[in-house]
Amino acid sequence: MGRKVLVLNQDYSALSVCSVPKAFLLVYMNKAELLAESSTHVLRSVREVFPMPTVIRLHRYVHLPYRGVMMTRQNIFKRDGNRCQYCGTSDDLTLDHVLPKSRGGKTNWDNLATACKRCNSRKGDYTPEEANMPLRQRPFKPSFLMFLRDFSGVVDDGWLPYLGAKEAIY
Ligand SMILES: [Zn+2]
């Protein structure tokens, strides 16, 4: 998957991650500054050696309407460890509206849980309480740090000082 670079907004809040070549280009084009570099790797051209960025900060503030994890089926499965949140199996998975859609349940992070098709049809139009099918964990919206972990495999140690304390505790 390749190395990733943490991109901070102009106000130092974590914005996203990007590839090393993209980060290098942003710095080279003077759109971002290099905040931290790899202590073990460098970038080489034919004649020169450049530091390999690990954290960069954009010079201009970027307004993003939504920051965080895209709500997709795959990402919800990932959050739930690819297991049915009712019985724990990893076979034949689908998405379950915890509060059923027919009863006003929303399609969002907080109301969608991974479920196997069997549990999903057994639960039907009931809540977990009514169906006597307790959830293993309550659905939640993943934090930005969790997103980084899933996206890049690991969170670079060099990123930690730049991630908000609140998120780093996660
Ligand atoms: Zn199940």
Coordinates of C-alpha atoms and ligand atoms in Angstrom, one line a residue:
M1 CA 0.0 0.0 0.0
G2 CA 3.0 2.3 0.4
R3 CA 3.9 4.9 2.9
K4 CA 1.4 7.6 3.9
V5 CA 1.9 11.1 4.9
L6 CA -0.3 12.9 7.5
V7 CA -1.8 16.1 6.1
L8 CA -2.6 18.9 8.6
N9 CA -4.8 21.8 7.8
Q10 CA -3.5 25.3 8.1
D11 CA -4.7 25.4 11.8
Y12 CA -2.8 22.2 12.6
S13 CA -5.9 19.9 12.7
A14 CA -5.5 16.6 11.1
L15 CA -7.1 16.6 7.7
S16 CA -6.3 13.5 5.8
V17 CA -3.5 11.2 4.6
C18 CA -1.9 11.2 1.2
S19 CA 0.9 9.4 -0.7
V20 CA 4.6 10.4 -0.3
P21 CA 4.9 11.6 -3.9
K22 CA 1.8 13.8 -3.5
A23 CA 3.1 15.2 -0.2
F24 CA 6.4 15.9 -1.8
L25 CA 4.8 17.7 -4.7
L26 CA 2.7 19.9 -2.3
V27 CA 5.8 20.9 -0.4
Y28 CA 7.8 21.4 -3.6
M29 CA 5.0 23.6 -5.1
N30 CA 5.0 25.6 -1.8
K31 CA 1.5 24.6 -1.0
A32 CA 2.5 22.9 2.2
E33 CA 5.3 22.9 4.7
L34 CA 7.3 19.9 5.9
L35 CA 6.7 19.4 9.6
A36 CA 8.2 16.0 10.1
E37 CA 10.3 13.7 8.1
S38 CA 11.3 10.1 8.2
S39 CA 14.4 9.3 10.2
T40 CA 15.0 6.1 8.2
H41 CA 14.1 6.9 4.6
V42 CA 14.9 9.6 2.1
L43 CA 13.7 10.3 -1.4
R44 CA 16.4 10.2 -4.2
S45 CA 16.4 11.8 -7.6
V46 CA 19.3 11.3 -9.9
R47 CA 21.4 14.0 -8.3
E48 CA 19.7 14.9 -5.0
V49 CA 18.5 13.5 -1.8
F50 CA 15.4 14.9 -0.2
P51 CA 13.8 14.3 3.2
M52 CA 10.9 11.9 3.0
P53 CA 7.9 13.7 4.5
T54 CA 5.8 12.0 7.3
V55 CA 3.7 15.1 8.3
I56 CA 3.0 18.2 6.2
R57 CA 0.8 21.2 6.9
L58 CA -1.1 23.1 4.2
H59 CA -0.4 26.8 3.9
R60 CA -4.1 27.6 3.1
Y61 CA -7.0 26.5 5.2
V62 CA -9.2 23.9 3.5
H63 CA -12.9 23.8 4.4
L64 CA -14.2 20.3 4.3
P65 CA -17.9 19.7 4.8
Y66 CA -17.2 16.2 6.1
R67 CA -14.2 14.9 7.8
G68 CA -13.8 11.4 8.7
V69 CA -14.7 8.0 7.5
M70 CA -16.8 7.3 4.5
M71 CA -19.9 5.4 5.5
T72 CA -19.8 2.4 3.3
R73 CA -20.8 -1.2 3.7
Q74 CA -17.2 -2.3 3.8
N75 CA -16.2 0.3 6.4
I76 CA -19.0 -0.7 8.7
F77 CA -18.0 -4.4 8.4
K78 CA -14.4 -3.3 9.2
R79 CA -15.5 -1.3 12.2
D80 CA -17.3 -4.4 13.5
G81 CA -14.4 -6.7 12.9
N82 CA -16.3 -8.4 10.1
R83 CA -18.5 -10.2 12.5
C84 CA -22.2 -10.4 13.1
Q85 CA -22.9 -8.1 16.0
Y86 CA -25.6 -10.5 17.3
C87 CA -24.1 -14.0 17.0
G88 CA -20.5 -13.4 16.1
T89 CA -20.3 -15.3 12.9
S90 CA -18.3 -13.9 9.9
D91 CA -20.3 -15.7 7.3
D92 CA -22.9 -14.3 5.0
L93 CA -22.8 -10.7 6.3
T94 CA -25.2 -7.9 5.6
L95 CA -26.1 -4.6 7.3
D96 CA -28.8 -4.3 10.0
H97 CA -30.7 -1.2 11.0
V98 CA -30.6 -1.5 14.8
L99 CA -33.8 0.5 15.1
P100 CA -35.6 -0.8 12.0
K101 CA -36.0 1.5 9.0
S102 CA -39.8 0.9 9.1
R103 CA -39.8 2.5 12.5
G104 CA -37.8 5.5 11.7
G105 CA -34.3 4.1 12.1
K106 CA -31.7 6.2 10.3
T107 CA -29.1 5.0 7.9
N108 CA -26.1 6.2 9.7
W109 CA -23.0 5.0 11.7
D110 CA -25.0 5.0 14.9
N111 CA -27.8 2.8 13.7
L112 CA -26.1 0.4 11.3
A113 CA -24.5 -2.8 12.5
T114 CA -23.0 -5.8 10.8
A115 CA -25.3 -8.8 11.0
C116 CA -25.4 -12.2 9.3
K117 CA -28.4 -12.8 7.1
R118 CA -29.9 -15.3 9.6
C119 CA -29.8 -12.8 12.5
N120 CA -31.0 -10.0 10.3
S121 CA -34.1 -11.9 9.2
R122 CA -34.7 -13.3 12.7
K123 CA -34.6 -9.8 14.1
G124 CA -37.0 -8.5 11.5
D125 CA -38.9 -5.4 12.4
Y126 CA -37.9 -5.5 16.1
T127 CA -35.3 -3.7 18.2
P128 CA -32.5 -5.8 19.7
E129 CA -34.4 -5.5 23.1
E130 CA -37.7 -6.7 21.7
A131 CA -36.1 -9.5 19.8
N132 CA -33.9 -10.4 22.8
M133 CA -30.9 -10.2 20.6
P134 CA -28.3 -8.0 22.5
L135 CA -25.7 -6.2 20.4
R136 CA -22.0 -7.1 21.1
Q137 CA -21.2 -3.4 20.8
R138 CA -23.2 -0.3 20.1
P139 CA -22.6 1.1 16.7
F140 CA -20.5 4.2 16.6
K141 CA -18.8 6.6 14.3
P142 CA -15.1 5.7 14.0
S143 CA -12.7 8.4 15.1
F144 CA -10.3 10.0 12.7
L145 CA -7.4 8.0 14.2
M146 CA -9.3 4.8 13.7
F147 CA -9.8 5.7 10.1
L148 CA -6.1 6.4 9.8
R149 CA -5.2 3.0 11.3
D150 CA -7.6 1.2 8.9
F151 CA -6.5 3.2 6.0
S152 CA -2.8 3.0 6.4
G153 CA -2.4 -0.1 8.4
V154 CA -0.5 1.6 11.1
V155 CA -0.3 5.1 12.5
D156 CA 3.2 6.4 12.1
D157 CA 4.7 7.2 15.5
G158 CA 5.8 10.5 14.1
W159 CA 2.2 11.4 13.6
L160 CA 1.1 11.1 17.2
P161 CA 2.3 14.5 18.4
Y162 CA 0.2 16.1 15.6
L163 CA -3.0 14.2 16.3
G164 CA -5.3 15.8 18.8
A165 CA -4.8 14.5 22.3
K166 CA -8.4 13.6 22.4
E167 CA -8.1 11.4 19.4
A168 CA -4.7 10.0 20.3
I169 CA -6.2 8.5 23.5
Y170 CA -8.6 6.4 21.4
Ligands
ZN1 ZN -25.7 -13.5 13.3

